[in-house]
Coordinates of N, CA and C in Angstrom, one line a residue:
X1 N -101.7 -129.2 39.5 CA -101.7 -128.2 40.6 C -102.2 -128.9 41.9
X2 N -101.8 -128.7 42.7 CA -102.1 -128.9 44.3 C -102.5 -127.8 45.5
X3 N -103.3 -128.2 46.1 CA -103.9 -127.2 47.0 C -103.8 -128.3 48.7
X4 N -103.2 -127.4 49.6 CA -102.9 -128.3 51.2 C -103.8 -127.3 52.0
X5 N -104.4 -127.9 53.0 CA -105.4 -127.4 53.6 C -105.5 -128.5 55.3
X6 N -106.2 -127.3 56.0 CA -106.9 -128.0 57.0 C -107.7 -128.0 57.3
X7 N -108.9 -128.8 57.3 CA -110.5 -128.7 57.3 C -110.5 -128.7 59.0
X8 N -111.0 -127.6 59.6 CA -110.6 -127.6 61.4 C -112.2 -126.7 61.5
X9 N -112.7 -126.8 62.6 CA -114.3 -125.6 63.2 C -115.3 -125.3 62.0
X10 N -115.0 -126.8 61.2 CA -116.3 -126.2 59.8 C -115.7 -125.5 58.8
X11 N -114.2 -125.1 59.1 CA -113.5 -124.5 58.0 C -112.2 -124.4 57.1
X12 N -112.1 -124.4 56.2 CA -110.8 -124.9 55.2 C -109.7 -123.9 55.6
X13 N -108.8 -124.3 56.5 CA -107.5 -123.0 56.0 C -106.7 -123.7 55.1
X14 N -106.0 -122.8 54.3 CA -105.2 -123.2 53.5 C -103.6 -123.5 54.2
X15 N -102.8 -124.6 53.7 CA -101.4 -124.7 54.5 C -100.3 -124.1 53.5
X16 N -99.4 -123.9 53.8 CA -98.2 -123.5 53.3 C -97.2 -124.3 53.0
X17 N -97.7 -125.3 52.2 CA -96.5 -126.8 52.0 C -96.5 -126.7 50.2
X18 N -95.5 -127.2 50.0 CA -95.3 -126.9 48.7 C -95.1 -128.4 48.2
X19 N -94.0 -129.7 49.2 CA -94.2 -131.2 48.8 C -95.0 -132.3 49.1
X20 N -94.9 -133.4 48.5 CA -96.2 -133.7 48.2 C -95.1 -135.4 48.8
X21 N -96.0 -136.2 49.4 CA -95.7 -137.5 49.7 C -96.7 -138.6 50.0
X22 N -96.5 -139.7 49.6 CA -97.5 -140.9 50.0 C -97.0 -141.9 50.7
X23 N -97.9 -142.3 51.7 CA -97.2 -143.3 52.4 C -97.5 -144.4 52.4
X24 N -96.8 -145.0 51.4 CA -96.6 -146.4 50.2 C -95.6 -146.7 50.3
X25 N -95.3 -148.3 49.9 CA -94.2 -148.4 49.7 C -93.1 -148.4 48.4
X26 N -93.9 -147.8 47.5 CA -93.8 -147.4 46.2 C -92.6 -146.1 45.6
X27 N -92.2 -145.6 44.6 CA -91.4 -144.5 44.1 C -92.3 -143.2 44.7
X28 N -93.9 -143.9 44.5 CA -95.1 -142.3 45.0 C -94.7 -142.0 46.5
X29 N -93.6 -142.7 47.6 CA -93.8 -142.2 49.0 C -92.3 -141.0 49.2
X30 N -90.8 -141.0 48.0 CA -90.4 -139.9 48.1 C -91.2 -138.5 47.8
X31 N -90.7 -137.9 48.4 CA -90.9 -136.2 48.5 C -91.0 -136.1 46.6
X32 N -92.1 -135.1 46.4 CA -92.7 -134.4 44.9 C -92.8 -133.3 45.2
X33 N -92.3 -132.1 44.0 CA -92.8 -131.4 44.4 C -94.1 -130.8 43.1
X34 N -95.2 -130.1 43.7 CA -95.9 -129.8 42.5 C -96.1 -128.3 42.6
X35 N -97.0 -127.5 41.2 CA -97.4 -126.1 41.5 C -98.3 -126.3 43.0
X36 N -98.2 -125.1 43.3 CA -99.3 -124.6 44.4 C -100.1 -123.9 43.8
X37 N -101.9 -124.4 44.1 CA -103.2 -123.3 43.2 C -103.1 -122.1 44.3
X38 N -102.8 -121.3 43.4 CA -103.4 -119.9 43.9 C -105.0 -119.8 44.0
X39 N -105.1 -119.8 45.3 CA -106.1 -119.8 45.9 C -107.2 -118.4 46.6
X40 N -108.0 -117.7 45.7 CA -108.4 -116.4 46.2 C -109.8 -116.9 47.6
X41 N -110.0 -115.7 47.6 CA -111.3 -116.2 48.9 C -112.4 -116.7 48.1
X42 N -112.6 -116.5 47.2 CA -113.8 -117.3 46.7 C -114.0 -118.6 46.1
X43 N -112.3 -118.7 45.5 CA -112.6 -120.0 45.3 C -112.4 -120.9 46.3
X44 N -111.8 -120.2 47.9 CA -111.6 -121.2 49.1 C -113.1 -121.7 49.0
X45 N -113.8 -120.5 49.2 CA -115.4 -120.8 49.8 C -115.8 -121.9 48.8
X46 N -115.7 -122.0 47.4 CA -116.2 -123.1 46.6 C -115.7 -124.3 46.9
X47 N -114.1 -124.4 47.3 CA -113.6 -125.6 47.5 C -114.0 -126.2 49.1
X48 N -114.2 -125.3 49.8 CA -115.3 -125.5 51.3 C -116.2 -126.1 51.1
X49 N -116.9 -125.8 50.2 CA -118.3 -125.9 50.3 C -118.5 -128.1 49.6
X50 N -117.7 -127.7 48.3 CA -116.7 -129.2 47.3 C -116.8 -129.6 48.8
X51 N -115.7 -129.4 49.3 CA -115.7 -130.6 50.4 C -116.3 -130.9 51.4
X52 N -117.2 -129.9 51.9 CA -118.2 -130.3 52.9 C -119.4 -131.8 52.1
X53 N -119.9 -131.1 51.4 CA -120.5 -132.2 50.0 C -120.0 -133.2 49.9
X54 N -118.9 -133.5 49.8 CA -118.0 -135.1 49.8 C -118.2 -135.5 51.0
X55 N -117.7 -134.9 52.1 CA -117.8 -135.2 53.6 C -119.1 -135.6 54.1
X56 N -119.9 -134.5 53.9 CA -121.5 -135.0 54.1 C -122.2 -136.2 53.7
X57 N -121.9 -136.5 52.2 CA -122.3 -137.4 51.6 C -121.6 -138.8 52.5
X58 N -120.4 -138.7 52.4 CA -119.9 -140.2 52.8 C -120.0 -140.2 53.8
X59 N -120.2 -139.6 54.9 CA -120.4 -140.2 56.5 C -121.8 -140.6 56.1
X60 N -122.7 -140.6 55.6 CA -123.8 -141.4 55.2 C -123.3 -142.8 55.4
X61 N -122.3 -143.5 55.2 CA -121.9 -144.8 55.1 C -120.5 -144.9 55.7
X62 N -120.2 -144.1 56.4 CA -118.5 -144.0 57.0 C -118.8 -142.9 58.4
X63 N -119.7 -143.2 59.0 CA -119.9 -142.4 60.3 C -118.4 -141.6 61.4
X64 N -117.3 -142.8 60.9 CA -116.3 -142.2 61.6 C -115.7 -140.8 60.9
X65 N -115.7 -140.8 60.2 CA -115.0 -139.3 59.4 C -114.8 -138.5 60.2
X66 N -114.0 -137.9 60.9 CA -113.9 -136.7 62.0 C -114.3 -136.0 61.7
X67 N -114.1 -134.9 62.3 CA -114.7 -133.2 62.0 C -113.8 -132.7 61.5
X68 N -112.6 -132.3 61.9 CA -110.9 -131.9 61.7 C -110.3 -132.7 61.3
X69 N -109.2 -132.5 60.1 CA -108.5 -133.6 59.5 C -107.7 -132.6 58.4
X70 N -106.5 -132.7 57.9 CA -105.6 -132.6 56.7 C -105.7 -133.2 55.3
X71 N -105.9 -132.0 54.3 CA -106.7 -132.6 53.0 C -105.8 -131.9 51.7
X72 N -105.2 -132.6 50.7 CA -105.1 -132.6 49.6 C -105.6 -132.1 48.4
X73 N -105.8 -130.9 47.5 CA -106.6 -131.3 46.4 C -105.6 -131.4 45.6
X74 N -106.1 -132.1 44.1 CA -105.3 -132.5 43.7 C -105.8 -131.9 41.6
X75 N -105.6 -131.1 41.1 CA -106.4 -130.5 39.8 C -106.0 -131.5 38.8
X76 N -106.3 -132.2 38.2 CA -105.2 -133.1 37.2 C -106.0 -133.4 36.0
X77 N -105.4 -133.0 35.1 CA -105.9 -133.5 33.3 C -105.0 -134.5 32.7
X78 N -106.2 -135.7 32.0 CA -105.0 -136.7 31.6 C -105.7 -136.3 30.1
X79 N -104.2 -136.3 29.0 CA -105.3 -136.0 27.3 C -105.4 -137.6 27.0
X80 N -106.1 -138.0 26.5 CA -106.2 -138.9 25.9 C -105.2 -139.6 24.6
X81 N -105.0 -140.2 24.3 CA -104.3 -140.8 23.3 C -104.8 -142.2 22.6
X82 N -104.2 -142.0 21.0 CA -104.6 -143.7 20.9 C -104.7 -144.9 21.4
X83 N -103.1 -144.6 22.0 CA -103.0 -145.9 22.9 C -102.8 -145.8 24.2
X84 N -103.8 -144.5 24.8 CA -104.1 -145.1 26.1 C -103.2 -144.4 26.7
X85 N -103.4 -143.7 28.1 CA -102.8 -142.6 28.8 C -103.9 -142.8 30.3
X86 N -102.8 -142.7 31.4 CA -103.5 -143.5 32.9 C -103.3 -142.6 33.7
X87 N -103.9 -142.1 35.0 CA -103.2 -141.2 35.8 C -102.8 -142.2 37.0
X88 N -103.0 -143.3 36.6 CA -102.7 -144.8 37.6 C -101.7 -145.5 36.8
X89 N -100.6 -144.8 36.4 CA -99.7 -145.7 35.8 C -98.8 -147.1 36.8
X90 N -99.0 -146.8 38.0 CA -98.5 -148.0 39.1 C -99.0 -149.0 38.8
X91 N -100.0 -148.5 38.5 CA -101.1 -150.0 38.4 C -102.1 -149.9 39.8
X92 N -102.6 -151.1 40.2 CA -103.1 -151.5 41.6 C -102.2 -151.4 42.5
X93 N -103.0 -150.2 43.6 CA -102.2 -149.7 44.4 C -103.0 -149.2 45.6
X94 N -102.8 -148.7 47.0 CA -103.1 -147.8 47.8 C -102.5 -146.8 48.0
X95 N -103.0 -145.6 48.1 CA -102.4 -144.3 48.3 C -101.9 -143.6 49.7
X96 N -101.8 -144.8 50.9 CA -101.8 -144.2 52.1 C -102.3 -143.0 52.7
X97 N -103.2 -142.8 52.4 CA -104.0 -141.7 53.4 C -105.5 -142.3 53.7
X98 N -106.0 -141.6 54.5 CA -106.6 -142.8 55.7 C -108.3 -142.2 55.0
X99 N -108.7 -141.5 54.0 CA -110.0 -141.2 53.1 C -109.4 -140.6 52.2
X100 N -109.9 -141.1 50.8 CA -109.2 -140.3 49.6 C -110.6 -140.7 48.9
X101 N -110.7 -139.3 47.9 CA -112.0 -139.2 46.7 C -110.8 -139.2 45.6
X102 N -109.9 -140.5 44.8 CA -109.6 -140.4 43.9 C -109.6 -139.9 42.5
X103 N -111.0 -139.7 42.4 CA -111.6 -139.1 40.9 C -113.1 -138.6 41.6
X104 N -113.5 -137.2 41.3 CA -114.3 -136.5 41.2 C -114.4 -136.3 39.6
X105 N -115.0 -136.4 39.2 CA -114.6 -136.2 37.9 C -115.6 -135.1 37.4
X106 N -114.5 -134.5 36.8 CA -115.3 -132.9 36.7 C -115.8 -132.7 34.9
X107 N -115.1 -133.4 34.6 CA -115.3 -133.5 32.5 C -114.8 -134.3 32.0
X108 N -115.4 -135.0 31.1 CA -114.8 -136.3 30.3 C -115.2 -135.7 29.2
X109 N -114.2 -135.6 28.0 CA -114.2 -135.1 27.1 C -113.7 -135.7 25.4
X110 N -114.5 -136.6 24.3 CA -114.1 -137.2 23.5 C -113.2 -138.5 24.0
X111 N -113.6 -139.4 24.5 CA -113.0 -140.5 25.2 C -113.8 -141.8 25.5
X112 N -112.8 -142.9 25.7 CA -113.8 -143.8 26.2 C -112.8 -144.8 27.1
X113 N -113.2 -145.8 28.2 CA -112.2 -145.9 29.1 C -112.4 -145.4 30.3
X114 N -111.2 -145.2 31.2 CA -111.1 -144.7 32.8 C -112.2 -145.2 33.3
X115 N -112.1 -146.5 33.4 CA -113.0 -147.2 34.5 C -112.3 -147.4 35.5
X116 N -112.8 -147.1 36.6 CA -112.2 -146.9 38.0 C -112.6 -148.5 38.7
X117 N -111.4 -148.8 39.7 CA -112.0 -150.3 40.2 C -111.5 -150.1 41.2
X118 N -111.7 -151.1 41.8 CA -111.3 -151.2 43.4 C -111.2 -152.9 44.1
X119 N -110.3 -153.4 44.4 CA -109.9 -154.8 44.4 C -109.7 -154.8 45.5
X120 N -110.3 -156.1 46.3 CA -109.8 -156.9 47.8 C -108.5 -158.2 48.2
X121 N -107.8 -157.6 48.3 CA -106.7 -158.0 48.5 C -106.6 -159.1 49.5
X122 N -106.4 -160.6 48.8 CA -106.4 -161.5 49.4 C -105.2 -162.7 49.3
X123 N -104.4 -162.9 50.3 CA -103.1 -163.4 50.0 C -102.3 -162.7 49.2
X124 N -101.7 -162.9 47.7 CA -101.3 -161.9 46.8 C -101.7 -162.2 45.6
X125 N -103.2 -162.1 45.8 CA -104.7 -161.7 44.7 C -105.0 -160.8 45.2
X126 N -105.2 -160.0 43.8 CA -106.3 -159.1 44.2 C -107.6 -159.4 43.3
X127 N -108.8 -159.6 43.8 CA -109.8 -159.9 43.6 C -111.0 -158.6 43.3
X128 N -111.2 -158.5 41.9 CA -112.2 -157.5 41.5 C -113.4 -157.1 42.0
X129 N -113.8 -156.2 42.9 CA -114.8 -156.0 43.8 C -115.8 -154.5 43.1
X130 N -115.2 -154.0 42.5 CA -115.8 -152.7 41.7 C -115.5 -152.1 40.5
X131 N -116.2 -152.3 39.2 CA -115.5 -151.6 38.3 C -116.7 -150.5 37.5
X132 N -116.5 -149.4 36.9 CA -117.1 -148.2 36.8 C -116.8 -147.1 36.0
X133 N -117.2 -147.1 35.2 CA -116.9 -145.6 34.8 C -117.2 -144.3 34.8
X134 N -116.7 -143.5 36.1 CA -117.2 -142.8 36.5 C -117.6 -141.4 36.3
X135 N -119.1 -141.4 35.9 CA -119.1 -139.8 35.0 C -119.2 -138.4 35.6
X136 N -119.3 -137.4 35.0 CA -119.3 -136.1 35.4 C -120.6 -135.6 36.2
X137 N -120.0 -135.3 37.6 CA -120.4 -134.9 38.7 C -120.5 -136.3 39.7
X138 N -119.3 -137.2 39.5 CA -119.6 -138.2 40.2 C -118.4 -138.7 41.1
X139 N -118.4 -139.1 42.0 CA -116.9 -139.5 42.7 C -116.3 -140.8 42.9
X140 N -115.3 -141.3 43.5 CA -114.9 -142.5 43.6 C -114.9 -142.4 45.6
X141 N -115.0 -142.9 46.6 CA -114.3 -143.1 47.6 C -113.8 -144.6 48.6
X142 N -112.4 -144.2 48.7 CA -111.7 -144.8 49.2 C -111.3 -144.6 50.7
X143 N -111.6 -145.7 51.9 CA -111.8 -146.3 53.3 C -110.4 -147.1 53.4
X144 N -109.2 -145.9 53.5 CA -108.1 -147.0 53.4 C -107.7 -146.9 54.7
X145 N -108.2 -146.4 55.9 CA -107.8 -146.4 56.9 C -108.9 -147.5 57.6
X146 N -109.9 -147.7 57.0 CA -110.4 -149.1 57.8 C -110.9 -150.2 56.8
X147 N -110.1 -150.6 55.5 CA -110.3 -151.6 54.8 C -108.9 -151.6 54.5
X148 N -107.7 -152.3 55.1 CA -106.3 -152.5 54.6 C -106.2 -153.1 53.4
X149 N -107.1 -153.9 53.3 CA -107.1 -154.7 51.8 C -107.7 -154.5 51.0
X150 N -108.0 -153.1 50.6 CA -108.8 -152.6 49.7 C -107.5 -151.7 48.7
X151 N -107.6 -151.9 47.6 CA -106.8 -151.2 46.9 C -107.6 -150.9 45.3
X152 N -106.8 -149.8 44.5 CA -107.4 -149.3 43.4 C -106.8 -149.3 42.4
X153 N -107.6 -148.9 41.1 CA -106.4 -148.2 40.1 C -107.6 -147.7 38.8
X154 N -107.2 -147.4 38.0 CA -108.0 -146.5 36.6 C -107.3 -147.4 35.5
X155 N -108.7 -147.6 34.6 CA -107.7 -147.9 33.3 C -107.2 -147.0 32.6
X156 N -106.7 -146.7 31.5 CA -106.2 -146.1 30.2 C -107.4 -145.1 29.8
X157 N -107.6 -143.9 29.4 CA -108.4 -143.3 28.4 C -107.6 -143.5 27.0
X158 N -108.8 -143.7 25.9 CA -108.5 -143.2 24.8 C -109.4 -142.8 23.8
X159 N -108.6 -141.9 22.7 CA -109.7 -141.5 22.3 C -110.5 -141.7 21.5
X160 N -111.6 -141.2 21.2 CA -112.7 -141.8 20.6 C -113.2 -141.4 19.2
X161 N -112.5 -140.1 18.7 CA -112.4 -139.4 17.9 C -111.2 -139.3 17.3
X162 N -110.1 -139.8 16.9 CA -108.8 -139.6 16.4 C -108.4 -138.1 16.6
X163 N -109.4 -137.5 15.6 CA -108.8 -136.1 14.9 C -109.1 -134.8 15.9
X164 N -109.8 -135.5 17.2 CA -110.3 -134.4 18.3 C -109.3 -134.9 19.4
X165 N -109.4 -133.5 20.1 CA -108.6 -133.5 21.6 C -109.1 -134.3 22.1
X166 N -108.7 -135.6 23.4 CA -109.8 -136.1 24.1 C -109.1 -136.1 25.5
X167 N -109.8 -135.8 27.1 CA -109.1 -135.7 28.0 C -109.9 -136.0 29.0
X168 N -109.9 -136.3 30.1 CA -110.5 -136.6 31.6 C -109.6 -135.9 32.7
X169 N -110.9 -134.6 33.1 CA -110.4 -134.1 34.5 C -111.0 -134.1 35.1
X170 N -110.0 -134.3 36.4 CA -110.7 -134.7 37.8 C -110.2 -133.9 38.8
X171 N -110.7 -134.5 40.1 CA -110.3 -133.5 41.2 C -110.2 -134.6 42.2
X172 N -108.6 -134.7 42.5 CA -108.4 -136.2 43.5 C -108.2 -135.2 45.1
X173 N -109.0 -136.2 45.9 CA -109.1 -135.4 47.8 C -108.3 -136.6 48.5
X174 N -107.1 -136.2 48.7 CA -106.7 -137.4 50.1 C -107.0 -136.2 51.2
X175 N -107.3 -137.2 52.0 CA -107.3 -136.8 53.5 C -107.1 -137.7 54.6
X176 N -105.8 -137.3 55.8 CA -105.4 -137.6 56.8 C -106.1 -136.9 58.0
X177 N -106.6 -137.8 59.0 CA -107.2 -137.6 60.1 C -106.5 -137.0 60.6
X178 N -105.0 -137.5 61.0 CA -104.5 -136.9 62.0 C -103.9 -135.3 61.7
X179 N -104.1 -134.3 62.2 CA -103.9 -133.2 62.0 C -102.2 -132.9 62.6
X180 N -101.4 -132.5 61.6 CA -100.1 -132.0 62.3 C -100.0 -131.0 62.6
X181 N -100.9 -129.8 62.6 CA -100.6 -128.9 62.9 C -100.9 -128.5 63.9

């Protein structure tokens, strides 16, 4: 599920867009379309509040972050498997939007795996600069609008218990500065 929004005067409106695009040069930059979260007033206020918290935090080390900007959520569960199940099946990649929290990760569940990384992109190397497994209540963020050579990806989950469900959900935030509306 997907939720479109405009973070504008300290506050989240929700948008009325239903497709989904990235601007890559990848299969991810055609038009998708996904569910829309039905979104009541209180969970707006919780997802407000979710992203003020991300926001707050990272201008600690990213001072430019505007005030107003166009934001993504993104609800996603990967189950686990024996042999391994990615929500980064591209591989190492950028997602074209100019701040993204790739993994918030809300519950890791019978698993082991999804270590998140982040590689610097030099000639056509990419050079390992972060790797992590990132646990519950923790985030990932990505500076792709002022580190062009910074790109990402997740490994595989799998699971740890055969005979149990195993899964990792998260809660992915792109956000574009420029506001279209």
């Amino acid at each position: 599920k997907i939720l479109y929004a405009q973070f504008k005067n300290n506050k989240l409106i929700v948008l009325k867009k239903t497709s989904f695009s990235q601007n890559v040069v990848d299969e991810r930059r055609r038009e998708r379309r996904f569910d829309i979260l039905k979104c009541n007033e209180s969970n707006l206020v919780l997802l407000e509040k979710f992203l003020k918290t991300l926001i707050d935090e990272s201008r600690k080390k990213l001072p430019h972050i505007p005030s107003s900007f166009e934001v993504a959520f993104h609800f996603v569960q990967i189950l686990a498997s024996k042999t391994g199940e990615s929500n980064s099946p591209e591989g190492i990649h950028r997602d074209g939007f100019d701040l993204l929290f790739p993994c918030v990760v809300i519950e890791r569940c019978n698993i082991r795996g999804g270590q998140s990384r982040m590689f610097n992109k030099k000639n056509d190397n990419f050079i390992l600069i972060f790797n992590k497994t990132i646990q519950e209540g923790e985030a990932l963020v990505v500076d792709e609008k002022h580190y062009p050579n910074l790109y990402h990806d997740v490994t595989p989950i799998f699971l740890k218990n055969k005979n149990k469900t195993g899964y990792r959900n998260i809660i992915g935030v792109d956000i574009n500065f420029d506001l279209k509306s």
